[in-house]
Amino acid sequence: MSRRQIALGGAVTGLLVLLAFMGGTAVGRHRGAGVPLANRPAAAPPATPVYQFRSKELSRLSAEGGDLQTRALQSFTSAFPRLAQGLSVIPAEDAKGKVKPGVFRLMVRGFPNRTEATQWLFQVKGWQVEGFAPFEDSRPEPAP
């Protein structure tokens, strides 16, 4: 093959790719134009964030060797029964995202706005488990 044939083949290939692209664009526009606005899916409204707050890291074992996680859950649930539904235990993670063994955090979720989360947090900050106030330095944050 000569240079001329290679150049001509490349130009023809480029022209075919361009025509296919433009044809696909025209077909896409034509199909989109036929759908009435009422039948097009509406963009989802932006979701309002749900707020949460987390405790400090707690050891799973208490000073006496008992199960601190169970004790903390029972104590918190009895002290704040209205928050029991949003209460969960999450593993504590280091800076790299690895789970720290033997350590957990309490998390309270489901507040519709920052104000309500702050009001509840103000009440929860005084709660203690074995002389330790796990929510002492907590702040409300939007849930992911």
mmCIF file of N, CA and C in Angstrom:
data_model
loop_
_atom_site.group_PDB
_atom_site.id
_atom_site.type_symbol
_atom_site.label_atom_id
_atom_site.label_comp_id
_atom_site.label_asym_id
_atom_site.label_seq_id
_atom_site.Cartn_x
_atom_site.Cartn_y
_atom_site.Cartn_z
ATOM 1 N N MET A 1 0.833 -1.181 0.000
ATOM 2 C CA MET A 1 0.000 0.000 0.000
ATOM 3 C C MET A 1 0.879 1.246 0.000
ATOM 4 N N SER A 2 0.386 2.216 -0.736
ATOM 5 C CA SER A 2 1.143 3.457 -0.802
ATOM 6 C C SER A 2 0.664 4.428 0.271
ATOM 7 N N ARG A 3 1.416 5.475 0.421
ATOM 8 C CA ARG A 3 1.037 6.501 1.407
ATOM 9 C C ARG A 3 -0.309 7.129 1.057
ATOM 10 N N ARG A 4 -0.497 7.303 -0.210
ATOM 11 C CA ARG A 4 -1.729 7.930 -0.667
ATOM 12 C C ARG A 4 -2.939 7.078 -0.284
ATOM 13 N N GLN A 5 -2.851 5.774 -0.447
ATOM 14 C CA GLN A 5 -3.959 4.881 -0.094
ATOM 15 C C GLN A 5 -4.193 4.862 1.421
ATOM 16 N N ILE A 6 -3.146 4.892 2.194
ATOM 17 C CA ILE A 6 -3.275 4.914 3.665
ATOM 18 C C ILE A 6 -3.931 6.213 4.115
ATOM 19 N N ALA A 7 -3.506 7.338 3.532
ATOM 20 C CA ALA A 7 -4.098 8.631 3.889
ATOM 21 C C ALA A 7 -5.566 8.683 3.493
ATOM 22 N N LEU A 8 -5.891 8.174 2.318
ATOM 23 C CA LEU A 8 -7.279 8.162 1.860
ATOM 24 C C LEU A 8 -8.138 7.257 2.742
ATOM 25 N N GLY A 9 -7.594 6.114 3.130
ATOM 26 C CA GLY A 9 -8.321 5.201 4.031
ATOM 27 C C GLY A 9 -8.577 5.835 5.388
ATOM 28 N N GLY A 10 -7.601 6.547 5.923
ATOM 29 C CA GLY A 10 -7.767 7.239 7.209
ATOM 30 C C GLY A 10 -8.805 8.327 7.117
ATOM 31 N N ALA A 11 -8.810 9.076 6.013
ATOM 32 C CA ALA A 11 -9.794 10.150 5.837
ATOM 33 C C ALA A 11 -11.198 9.587 5.722
ATOM 34 N N VAL A 12 -11.345 8.491 4.981
ATOM 35 C CA VAL A 12 -12.662 7.860 4.830
ATOM 36 C C VAL A 12 -13.145 7.331 6.182
ATOM 37 N N THR A 13 -12.268 6.704 6.943
ATOM 38 C CA THR A 13 -12.638 6.190 8.268
ATOM 39 C C THR A 13 -13.071 7.329 9.185
ATOM 40 N N GLY A 14 -12.335 8.417 9.185
ATOM 41 C CA GLY A 14 -12.700 9.577 10.004
ATOM 42 C C GLY A 14 -14.040 10.152 9.597
ATOM 43 N N LEU A 15 -14.310 10.211 8.293
ATOM 44 C CA LEU A 15 -15.585 10.724 7.804
ATOM 45 C C LEU A 15 -16.742 9.818 8.218
ATOM 46 N N LEU A 16 -16.538 8.500 8.167
ATOM 47 C CA LEU A 16 -17.578 7.562 8.596
ATOM 48 C C LEU A 16 -17.876 7.696 10.093
ATOM 49 N N VAL A 17 -16.850 7.860 10.898
ATOM 50 C CA VAL A 17 -17.044 8.043 12.341
ATOM 51 C C VAL A 17 -17.819 9.322 12.606
ATOM 52 N N LEU A 18 -17.480 10.394 11.899
ATOM 53 C CA LEU A 18 -18.181 11.664 12.064
ATOM 54 C C LEU A 18 -19.641 11.545 11.659
ATOM 55 N N LEU A 19 -19.917 10.881 10.541
ATOM 56 C CA LEU A 19 -21.304 10.692 10.103
ATOM 57 C C LEU A 19 -22.099 9.843 11.094
ATOM 58 N N ALA A 20 -21.495 8.802 11.636
ATOM 59 C CA ALA A 20 -22.177 7.961 12.626
ATOM 60 C C ALA A 20 -22.497 8.762 13.887
ATOM 61 N N PHE A 21 -21.576 9.592 14.321
ATOM 62 C CA PHE A 21 -21.811 10.422 15.508
ATOM 63 C C PHE A 21 -22.955 11.392 15.270
ATOM 64 N N MET A 22 -22.932 12.076 14.138
ATOM 65 C CA MET A 22 -23.978 13.058 13.851
ATOM 66 C C MET A 22 -25.325 12.380 13.659
ATOM 67 N N GLY A 23 -25.340 11.206 13.051
ATOM 68 C CA GLY A 23 -26.591 10.464 12.891
ATOM 69 C C GLY A 23 -27.153 10.036 14.234
ATOM 70 N N GLY A 24 -26.310 9.566 15.119
ATOM 71 C CA GLY A 24 -26.755 9.178 16.463
ATOM 72 C C GLY A 24 -27.292 10.351 17.246
ATOM 73 N N THR A 25 -26.651 11.496 17.110
ATOM 74 C CA THR A 25 -27.120 12.706 17.785
ATOM 75 C C THR A 25 -28.486 13.122 17.252
ATOM 76 N N ALA A 26 -28.675 13.051 15.933
ATOM 77 C CA ALA A 26 -29.964 13.427 15.337
ATOM 78 C C ALA A 26 -31.071 12.480 15.789
ATOM 79 N N VAL A 27 -30.786 11.175 15.843
ATOM 80 C CA VAL A 27 -31.789 10.210 16.285
ATOM 81 C C VAL A 27 -32.143 10.444 17.748
ATOM 82 N N GLY A 28 -31.149 10.713 18.571
ATOM 83 C CA GLY A 28 -31.408 10.974 19.998
ATOM 84 C C GLY A 28 -32.256 12.204 20.208
ATOM 85 N N ARG A 29 -32.023 13.233 19.459
ATOM 86 C CA ARG A 29 -32.834 14.453 19.577
ATOM 87 C C ARG A 29 -34.258 14.194 19.119
ATOM 88 N N HIS A 30 -34.390 13.432 18.054
ATOM 89 C CA HIS A 30 -35.717 13.158 17.511
ATOM 90 C C HIS A 30 -36.541 12.352 18.518
ATOM 91 N N ARG A 31 -35.958 11.354 19.125
ATOM 92 C CA ARG A 31 -36.692 10.530 20.101
ATOM 93 C C ARG A 31 -37.040 11.328 21.349
ATOM 94 N N GLY A 32 -36.149 12.190 21.793
ATOM 95 C CA GLY A 32 -36.414 12.995 22.991
ATOM 96 C C GLY A 32 -37.484 14.037 22.757
ATOM 97 N N ALA A 33 -37.600 14.536 21.517
ATOM 98 C CA ALA A 33 -38.580 15.576 21.216
ATOM 99 C C ALA A 33 -39.991 15.031 21.202
ATOM 100 N N GLY A 34 -40.169 13.729 20.951
ATOM 101 C CA GLY A 34 -41.500 13.148 20.864
ATOM 102 C C GLY A 34 -42.148 12.885 22.209
ATOM 103 N N VAL A 35 -41.428 12.968 23.296
ATOM 104 C CA VAL A 35 -41.976 12.687 24.614
ATOM 105 C C VAL A 35 -42.538 13.969 25.209
ATOM 106 N N PRO A 36 -43.844 13.995 25.518
ATOM 107 C CA PRO A 36 -44.406 15.210 26.119
ATOM 108 C C PRO A 36 -43.778 15.490 27.487
ATOM 109 N N LEU A 37 -43.766 16.750 27.864
ATOM 110 C CA LEU A 37 -43.152 17.142 29.136
ATOM 111 C C LEU A 37 -43.805 16.465 30.324
ATOM 112 N N ALA A 38 -45.112 16.211 30.249
ATOM 113 C CA ALA A 38 -45.804 15.600 31.385
ATOM 114 C C ALA A 38 -45.331 14.174 31.624
ATOM 115 N N ASN A 39 -44.851 13.499 30.578
ATOM 116 C CA ASN A 39 -44.422 12.107 30.723
ATOM 117 C C ASN A 39 -42.937 11.956 31.021
ATOM 118 N N ARG A 40 -42.201 13.031 30.948
ATOM 119 C CA ARG A 40 -40.772 12.952 31.257
ATOM 120 C C ARG A 40 -40.588 12.835 32.762
ATOM 121 N N PRO A 41 -39.651 12.005 33.176
ATOM 122 C CA PRO A 41 -39.426 11.899 34.623
ATOM 123 C C PRO A 41 -38.887 13.212 35.173
ATOM 124 N N ALA A 42 -39.491 13.647 36.252
ATOM 125 C CA ALA A 42 -39.065 14.899 36.883
ATOM 126 C C ALA A 42 -37.790 14.649 37.685
ATOM 127 N N ALA A 43 -36.983 15.664 37.761
ATOM 128 C CA ALA A 43 -35.772 15.566 38.579
ATOM 129 C C ALA A 43 -36.187 15.438 40.039
ATOM 130 N N ALA A 44 -35.529 14.553 40.738
ATOM 131 C CA ALA A 44 -35.854 14.350 42.146
ATOM 132 C C ALA A 44 -35.507 15.602 42.936
ATOM 133 N N PRO A 45 -36.399 16.027 43.831
ATOM 134 C CA PRO A 45 -36.071 17.204 44.631
ATOM 135 C C PRO A 45 -34.887 16.883 45.541
ATOM 136 N N PRO A 46 -34.082 17.868 45.831
ATOM 137 C CA PRO A 46 -32.939 17.591 46.700
ATOM 138 C C PRO A 46 -33.413 17.119 48.076
ATOM 139 N N ALA A 47 -32.839 16.044 48.511
ATOM 140 C CA ALA A 47 -33.232 15.477 49.803
ATOM 141 C C ALA A 47 -32.730 16.372 50.936
ATOM 142 N N THR A 48 -33.593 16.583 51.905
ATOM 143 C CA THR A 48 -33.155 17.352 53.061
ATOM 144 C C THR A 48 -32.294 16.439 53.920
ATOM 145 N N PRO A 49 -31.185 16.933 54.393
ATOM 146 C CA PRO A 49 -30.295 16.060 55.164
ATOM 147 C C PRO A 49 -30.909 15.677 56.503
ATOM 148 N N VAL A 50 -30.599 14.481 56.919
ATOM 149 C CA VAL A 50 -30.990 14.004 58.238
ATOM 150 C C VAL A 50 -29.751 14.139 59.113
ATOM 151 N N TYR A 51 -29.943 14.583 60.341
ATOM 152 C CA TYR A 51 -28.795 14.841 61.207
ATOM 153 C C TYR A 51 -28.594 13.725 62.221
ATOM 154 N N GLN A 52 -27.375 13.625 62.700
ATOM 155 C CA GLN A 52 -26.973 12.597 63.650
ATOM 156 C C GLN A 52 -25.885 13.148 64.559
ATOM 157 N N PHE A 53 -25.595 12.440 65.633
ATOM 158 C CA PHE A 53 -24.410 12.749 66.436
ATOM 159 C C PHE A 53 -23.825 11.458 66.960
ATOM 160 N N ARG A 54 -22.478 11.481 67.143
ATOM 161 C CA ARG A 54 -21.728 10.300 67.559
ATOM 162 C C ARG A 54 -21.061 10.525 68.901
ATOM 163 N N SER A 55 -20.846 9.432 69.606
ATOM 164 C CA SER A 55 -20.147 9.507 70.885
ATOM 165 C C SER A 55 -18.653 9.399 70.664
ATOM 166 N N LYS A 56 -17.915 9.569 71.758
ATOM 167 C CA LYS A 56 -16.478 9.285 71.733
ATOM 168 C C LYS A 56 -16.302 7.774 71.633
ATOM 169 N N GLU A 57 -15.078 7.353 71.390
ATOM 170 C CA GLU A 57 -14.790 5.923 71.345
ATOM 171 C C GLU A 57 -14.903 5.327 72.747
ATOM 172 N N LEU A 58 -15.530 4.167 72.825
ATOM 173 C CA LEU A 58 -15.682 3.455 74.097
ATOM 174 C C LEU A 58 -15.108 2.046 73.946
ATOM 175 N N SER A 59 -14.479 1.565 75.001
ATOM 176 C CA SER A 59 -13.979 0.202 75.001
ATOM 177 C C SER A 59 -15.154 -0.756 75.185
ATOM 178 N N ARG A 60 -15.080 -1.913 74.556
ATOM 179 C CA ARG A 60 -16.170 -2.894 74.696
ATOM 180 C C ARG A 60 -16.222 -3.480 76.109
ATOM 181 N N LEU A 61 -15.091 -3.468 76.800
ATOM 182 C CA LEU A 61 -15.045 -4.015 78.155
ATOM 183 C C LEU A 61 -14.991 -2.882 79.167
ATOM 184 N N SER A 62 -15.723 -3.039 80.244
ATOM 185 C CA SER A 62 -15.705 -2.038 81.303
ATOM 186 C C SER A 62 -14.492 -2.261 82.201
ATOM 187 N N ALA A 63 -14.316 -1.382 83.165
ATOM 188 C CA ALA A 63 -13.186 -1.500 84.094
ATOM 189 C C ALA A 63 -13.275 -2.780 84.919
ATOM 190 N N GLU A 64 -14.502 -3.249 85.174
ATOM 191 C CA GLU A 64 -14.684 -4.487 85.954
ATOM 192 C C GLU A 64 -14.636 -5.733 85.077
ATOM 193 N N GLY A 65 -14.486 -5.555 83.758
ATOM 194 C CA GLY A 65 -14.433 -6.705 82.857
ATOM 195 C C GLY A 65 -15.784 -7.077 82.271
ATOM 196 N N GLY A 66 -16.828 -6.308 82.536
ATOM 197 C CA GLY A 66 -18.155 -6.580 81.982
ATOM 198 C C GLY A 66 -18.295 -6.036 80.570
ATOM 199 N N ASP A 67 -19.437 -6.278 79.977
ATOM 200 C CA ASP A 67 -19.705 -5.828 78.608
ATOM 201 C C ASP A 67 -20.230 -4.400 78.639
ATOM 202 N N LEU A 68 -19.358 -3.435 78.346
ATOM 203 C CA LEU A 68 -19.721 -2.020 78.394
ATOM 204 C C LEU A 68 -20.691 -1.654 77.272
ATOM 205 N N GLN A 69 -20.580 -2.308 76.140
ATOM 206 C CA GLN A 69 -21.460 -1.996 75.017
ATOM 207 C C GLN A 69 -22.919 -2.275 75.383
ATOM 208 N N THR A 70 -23.199 -3.430 75.930
ATOM 209 C CA THR A 70 -24.563 -3.775 76.329
ATOM 210 C C THR A 70 -25.052 -2.850 77.439
ATOM 211 N N ARG A 71 -24.185 -2.578 78.393
ATOM 212 C CA ARG A 71 -24.551 -1.703 79.503
ATOM 213 C C ARG A 71 -24.869 -0.285 79.009
ATOM 214 N N ALA A 72 -24.061 0.209 78.075
ATOM 215 C CA ALA A 72 -24.288 1.549 77.532
ATOM 216 C C ALA A 72 -25.598 1.610 76.757
ATOM 217 N N LEU A 73 -25.887 0.592 75.952
ATOM 218 C CA LEU A 73 -27.143 0.568 75.195
ATOM 219 C C LEU A 73 -28.352 0.539 76.119
ATOM 220 N N GLN A 74 -28.314 -0.298 77.139
ATOM 221 C CA GLN A 74 -29.436 -0.387 78.079
ATOM 222 C C GLN A 74 -29.614 0.903 78.858
ATOM 223 N N SER A 75 -28.522 1.476 79.310
ATOM 224 C CA SER A 75 -28.587 2.710 80.080
ATOM 225 C C SER A 75 -29.113 3.868 79.235
ATOM 226 N N PHE A 76 -28.633 3.985 78.003
ATOM 227 C CA PHE A 76 -29.071 5.074 77.129
ATOM 228 C C PHE A 76 -30.545 4.918 76.775
ATOM 229 N N THR A 77 -30.959 3.690 76.464
ATOM 230 C CA THR A 77 -32.352 3.432 76.102
ATOM 231 C C THR A 77 -33.295 3.741 77.254
ATOM 232 N N SER A 78 -32.880 3.410 78.478
ATOM 233 C CA SER A 78 -33.750 3.712 79.619
ATOM 234 C C SER A 78 -33.749 5.203 79.944
ATOM 235 N N ALA A 79 -32.655 5.899 79.705
ATOM 236 C CA ALA A 79 -32.590 7.334 79.990
ATOM 237 C C ALA A 79 -33.296 8.164 78.911
ATOM 238 N N PHE A 80 -33.238 7.717 77.648
ATOM 239 C CA PHE A 80 -33.822 8.466 76.534
ATOM 240 C C PHE A 80 -34.633 7.522 75.647
ATOM 241 N N PRO A 81 -35.803 7.109 76.090
ATOM 242 C CA PRO A 81 -36.579 6.138 75.307
ATOM 243 C C PRO A 81 -37.017 6.668 73.943
ATOM 244 N N ARG A 82 -37.193 7.978 73.800
ATOM 245 C CA ARG A 82 -37.617 8.533 72.503
ATOM 246 C C ARG A 82 -36.507 8.462 71.461
ATOM 247 N N LEU A 83 -35.260 8.331 71.900
ATOM 248 C CA LEU A 83 -34.135 8.250 70.968
ATOM 249 C C LEU A 83 -33.707 6.810 70.679
ATOM 250 N N ALA A 84 -34.357 5.850 71.326
ATOM 251 C CA ALA A 84 -33.944 4.453 71.205
ATOM 252 C C ALA A 84 -34.041 3.943 69.767
ATOM 253 N N GLN A 85 -35.009 4.427 69.010
ATOM 254 C CA GLN A 85 -35.174 3.946 67.641
ATOM 255 C C GLN A 85 -33.996 4.350 66.747
ATOM 256 N N GLY A 86 -33.428 5.523 66.973
ATOM 257 C CA GLY A 86 -32.311 5.986 66.153
ATOM 258 C C GLY A 86 -30.946 5.612 66.700
ATOM 259 N N LEU A 87 -30.900 4.908 67.821
ATOM 260 C CA LEU A 87 -29.628 4.544 68.450
ATOM 261 C C LEU A 87 -29.017 3.324 67.773
ATOM 262 N N SER A 88 -27.735 3.398 67.487
ATOM 263 C CA SER A 88 -27.030 2.242 66.929
ATOM 264 C C SER A 88 -25.592 2.243 67.418
ATOM 265 N N VAL A 89 -24.978 1.085 67.310
ATOM 266 C CA VAL A 89 -23.568 0.924 67.668
ATOM 267 C C VAL A 89 -22.791 0.810 66.366
ATOM 268 N N ILE A 90 -21.739 1.613 66.250
ATOM 269 C CA ILE A 90 -20.900 1.552 65.054
ATOM 270 C C ILE A 90 -19.467 1.273 65.482
ATOM 271 N N PRO A 91 -18.700 0.617 64.628
ATOM 272 C CA PRO A 91 -17.298 0.373 64.967
ATOM 273 C C PRO A 91 -16.496 1.671 64.870
ATOM 274 N N ALA A 92 -15.544 1.804 65.730
ATOM 275 C CA ALA A 92 -14.648 2.971 65.675
ATOM 276 C C ALA A 92 -13.584 2.705 64.626
ATOM 277 N N GLU A 93 -13.241 3.755 63.861
ATOM 278 C CA GLU A 93 -12.259 3.610 62.795
ATOM 279 C C GLU A 93 -11.085 4.545 63.040
ATOM 280 N N ASP A 94 -9.916 4.131 62.543
ATOM 281 C CA ASP A 94 -8.751 5.002 62.644
ATOM 282 C C ASP A 94 -8.757 5.975 61.459
ATOM 283 N N ALA A 95 -7.693 6.755 61.325
ATOM 284 C CA ALA A 95 -7.625 7.781 60.281
ATOM 285 C C ALA A 95 -7.643 7.190 58.874
ATOM 286 N N LYS A 96 -7.212 5.952 58.723
ATOM 287 C CA LYS A 96 -7.184 5.303 57.409
ATOM 288 C C LYS A 96 -8.476 4.557 57.099
ATOM 289 N N GLY A 97 -9.431 4.575 58.025
ATOM 290 C CA GLY A 97 -10.702 3.899 57.798
ATOM 291 C C GLY A 97 -10.730 2.447 58.238
ATOM 292 N N LYS A 98 -9.675 1.995 58.902
ATOM 293 C CA LYS A 98 -9.653 0.617 59.392
ATOM 294 C C LYS A 98 -10.354 0.538 60.743
ATOM 295 N N VAL A 99 -11.078 -0.534 60.950
ATOM 296 C CA VAL A 99 -11.820 -0.724 62.193
ATOM 297 C C VAL A 99 -10.851 -1.014 63.333
ATOM 298 N N LYS A 100 -11.045 -0.307 64.444
ATOM 299 C CA LYS A 100 -10.229 -0.558 65.629
ATOM 300 C C LYS A 100 -10.878 -1.687 66.425
ATOM 301 N N PRO A 101 -10.146 -2.746 66.692
ATOM 302 C CA PRO A 101 -10.742 -3.854 67.451
ATOM 303 C C PRO A 101 -10.969 -3.475 68.913
ATOM 304 N N GLY A 102 -12.081 -3.933 69.461
ATOM 305 C CA GLY A 102 -12.376 -3.731 70.876
ATOM 306 C C GLY A 102 -12.885 -2.351 71.223
ATOM 307 N N VAL A 103 -13.227 -1.548 70.219
ATOM 308 C CA VAL A 103 -13.675 -0.178 70.467
ATOM 309 C C VAL A 103 -14.946 0.066 69.649
ATOM 310 N N PHE A 104 -15.895 0.812 70.202
ATOM 311 C CA PHE A 104 -17.127 1.117 69.487
ATOM 312 C C PHE A 104 -17.547 2.554 69.775
ATOM 313 N N ARG A 105 -18.539 3.017 69.029
ATOM 314 C CA ARG A 105 -19.144 4.334 69.241
ATOM 315 C C ARG A 105 -20.651 4.171 69.221
ATOM 316 N N LEU A 106 -21.331 5.016 69.953
ATOM 317 C CA LEU A 106 -22.783 5.091 69.870
ATOM 318 C C LEU A 106 -23.131 6.187 68.873
ATOM 319 N N MET A 107 -24.172 5.958 68.083
ATOM 320 C CA MET A 107 -24.621 6.966 67.130
ATOM 321 C C MET A 107 -26.139 7.096 67.247
ATOM 322 N N VAL A 108 -26.594 8.337 67.292
ATOM 323 C CA VAL A 108 -28.025 8.617 67.332
ATOM 324 C C VAL A 108 -28.366 9.342 66.037
ATOM 325 N N ARG A 109 -29.291 8.760 65.250
ATOM 326 C CA ARG A 109 -29.649 9.298 63.939
ATOM 327 C C ARG A 109 -31.124 9.658 63.879
ATOM 328 N N GLY A 110 -31.475 10.338 62.780
ATOM 329 C CA GLY A 110 -32.878 10.543 62.464
ATOM 330 C C GLY A 110 -33.455 11.889 62.841
ATOM 331 N N PHE A 111 -32.630 12.886 63.063
ATOM 332 C CA PHE A 111 -33.149 14.215 63.393
ATOM 333 C C PHE A 111 -33.420 14.973 62.093
ATOM 334 N N PRO A 112 -34.597 15.580 61.954
ATOM 335 C CA PRO A 112 -34.937 16.229 60.688
ATOM 336 C C PRO A 112 -34.149 17.503 60.398
ATOM 337 N N ASN A 113 -33.597 18.126 61.430
ATOM 338 C CA ASN A 113 -32.830 19.352 61.194
ATOM 339 C C ASN A 113 -31.772 19.508 62.281
ATOM 340 N N ARG A 114 -30.849 20.420 62.049
ATOM 341 C CA ARG A 114 -29.746 20.636 62.987
ATOM 342 C C ARG A 114 -30.244 21.152 64.337
ATOM 343 N N THR A 115 -31.265 21.975 64.315
ATOM 344 C CA THR A 115 -31.776 22.555 65.560
ATOM 345 C C THR A 115 -32.281 21.480 66.510
ATOM 346 N N GLU A 116 -33.078 20.551 65.983
ATOM 347 C CA GLU A 116 -33.596 19.486 66.835
ATOM 348 C C GLU A 116 -32.478 18.574 67.334
ATOM 349 N N ALA A 117 -31.517 18.290 66.472
ATOM 350 C CA ALA A 117 -30.380 17.473 66.889
ATOM 351 C C ALA A 117 -29.592 18.165 68.001
ATOM 352 N N THR A 118 -29.423 19.471 67.879
ATOM 353 C CA THR A 118 -28.696 20.233 68.903
ATOM 354 C C THR A 118 -29.451 20.232 70.222
ATOM 355 N N GLN A 119 -30.776 20.369 70.170
ATOM 356 C CA GLN A 119 -31.570 20.353 71.399
ATOM 357 C C GLN A 119 -31.459 19.011 72.114
ATOM 358 N N TRP A 120 -31.555 17.924 71.363
ATOM 359 C CA TRP A 120 -31.422 16.613 71.987
ATOM 360 C C TRP A 120 -30.004 16.388 72.502
ATOM 361 N N LEU A 121 -29.027 16.832 71.747
ATOM 362 C CA LEU A 121 -27.644 16.648 72.168
ATOM 363 C C LEU A 121 -27.366 17.380 73.473
ATOM 364 N N PHE A 122 -27.975 18.542 73.645
ATOM 365 C CA PHE A 122 -27.802 19.290 74.893
ATOM 366 C C PHE A 122 -28.278 18.459 76.082
ATOM 367 N N GLN A 123 -29.371 17.713 75.898
ATOM 368 C CA GLN A 123 -29.878 16.851 76.981
ATOM 369 C C GLN A 123 -29.010 15.611 77.165
ATOM 370 N N VAL A 124 -28.515 15.070 76.072
ATOM 371 C CA VAL A 124 -27.749 13.818 76.120
ATOM 372 C C VAL A 124 -26.339 14.027 76.666
ATOM 373 N N LYS A 125 -25.795 15.222 76.546
ATOM 374 C CA LYS A 125 -24.409 15.465 76.975
ATOM 375 C C LYS A 125 -24.180 15.146 78.445
ATOM 376 N N GLY A 126 -25.176 15.276 79.273
ATOM 377 C CA GLY A 126 -25.020 14.990 80.698
ATOM 378 C C GLY A 126 -25.092 13.511 81.037
ATOM 379 N N TRP A 127 -25.518 12.682 80.103
ATOM 380 C CA TRP A 127 -25.643 11.244 80.357
ATOM 381 C C TRP A 127 -24.267 10.618 80.519
ATOM 382 N N GLN A 128 -24.144 9.710 81.494
ATOM 383 C CA GLN A 128 -22.863 9.046 81.750
ATOM 384 C C GLN A 128 -23.051 7.541 81.823
ATOM 385 N N VAL A 129 -22.034 6.845 81.410
ATOM 386 C CA VAL A 129 -21.982 5.398 81.576
ATOM 387 C C VAL A 129 -20.659 5.109 82.279
ATOM 388 N N GLU A 130 -20.747 4.546 83.457
ATOM 389 C CA GLU A 130 -19.591 4.237 84.309
ATOM 390 C C GLU A 130 -18.706 5.457 84.525
ATOM 391 N N GLY A 131 -19.319 6.600 84.799
ATOM 392 C CA GLY A 131 -18.581 7.818 85.110
ATOM 393 C C GLY A 131 -17.980 8.518 83.906
ATOM 394 N N PHE A 132 -18.316 8.088 82.719
ATOM 395 C CA PHE A 132 -17.762 8.653 81.492
ATOM 396 C C PHE A 132 -18.908 9.244 80.673
ATOM 397 N N ALA A 133 -18.742 10.483 80.206
ATOM 398 C CA ALA A 133 -19.771 11.155 79.386
ATOM 399 C C ALA A 133 -19.372 11.056 77.915
ATOM 400 N N PRO A 134 -19.891 10.056 77.201
ATOM 401 C CA PRO A 134 -19.427 9.831 75.828
ATOM 402 C C PRO A 134 -19.840 10.902 74.813
ATOM 403 N N PHE A 135 -20.932 11.634 75.069
ATOM 404 C CA PHE A 135 -21.396 12.634 74.108
ATOM 405 C C PHE A 135 -20.953 14.050 74.471
ATOM 406 N N GLU A 136 -20.022 14.160 75.389
ATOM 407 C CA GLU A 136 -19.589 15.449 75.909
ATOM 408 C C GLU A 136 -19.092 16.410 74.823
ATOM 409 N N ASP A 137 -18.311 15.937 73.867
ATOM 410 C CA ASP A 137 -17.739 16.790 72.826
ATOM 411 C C ASP A 137 -18.415 16.615 71.462
ATOM 412 N N SER A 138 -19.568 15.978 71.442
ATOM 413 C CA SER A 138 -20.233 15.691 70.160
ATOM 414 C C SER A 138 -20.865 16.932 69.570
ATOM 415 N N ARG A 139 -21.047 16.883 68.250
ATOM 416 C CA ARG A 139 -21.730 17.957 67.514
ATOM 417 C C ARG A 139 -22.667 17.309 66.500
ATOM 418 N N PRO A 140 -23.799 17.940 66.204
ATOM 419 C CA PRO A 140 -24.670 17.394 65.160
ATOM 420 C C PRO A 140 -23.985 17.479 63.796
ATOM 421 N N GLU A 141 -24.199 16.475 62.982
ATOM 422 C CA GLU A 141 -23.613 16.450 61.646
ATOM 423 C C GLU A 141 -24.631 15.836 60.683
ATOM 424 N N PRO A 142 -24.592 16.244 59.419
ATOM 425 C CA PRO A 142 -25.510 15.640 58.452
ATOM 426 C C PRO A 142 -25.150 14.176 58.227
ATOM 427 N N ALA A 143 -26.153 13.341 58.139
ATOM 428 C CA ALA A 143 -25.919 11.922 57.881
ATOM 429 C C ALA A 143 -25.558 11.734 56.414
ATOM 430 N N PRO A 144 -24.667 10.795 56.142
ATOM 431 C CA PRO A 144 -24.288 10.559 54.739
ATOM 432 C C PRO A 144 -25.416 9.919 53.958
#
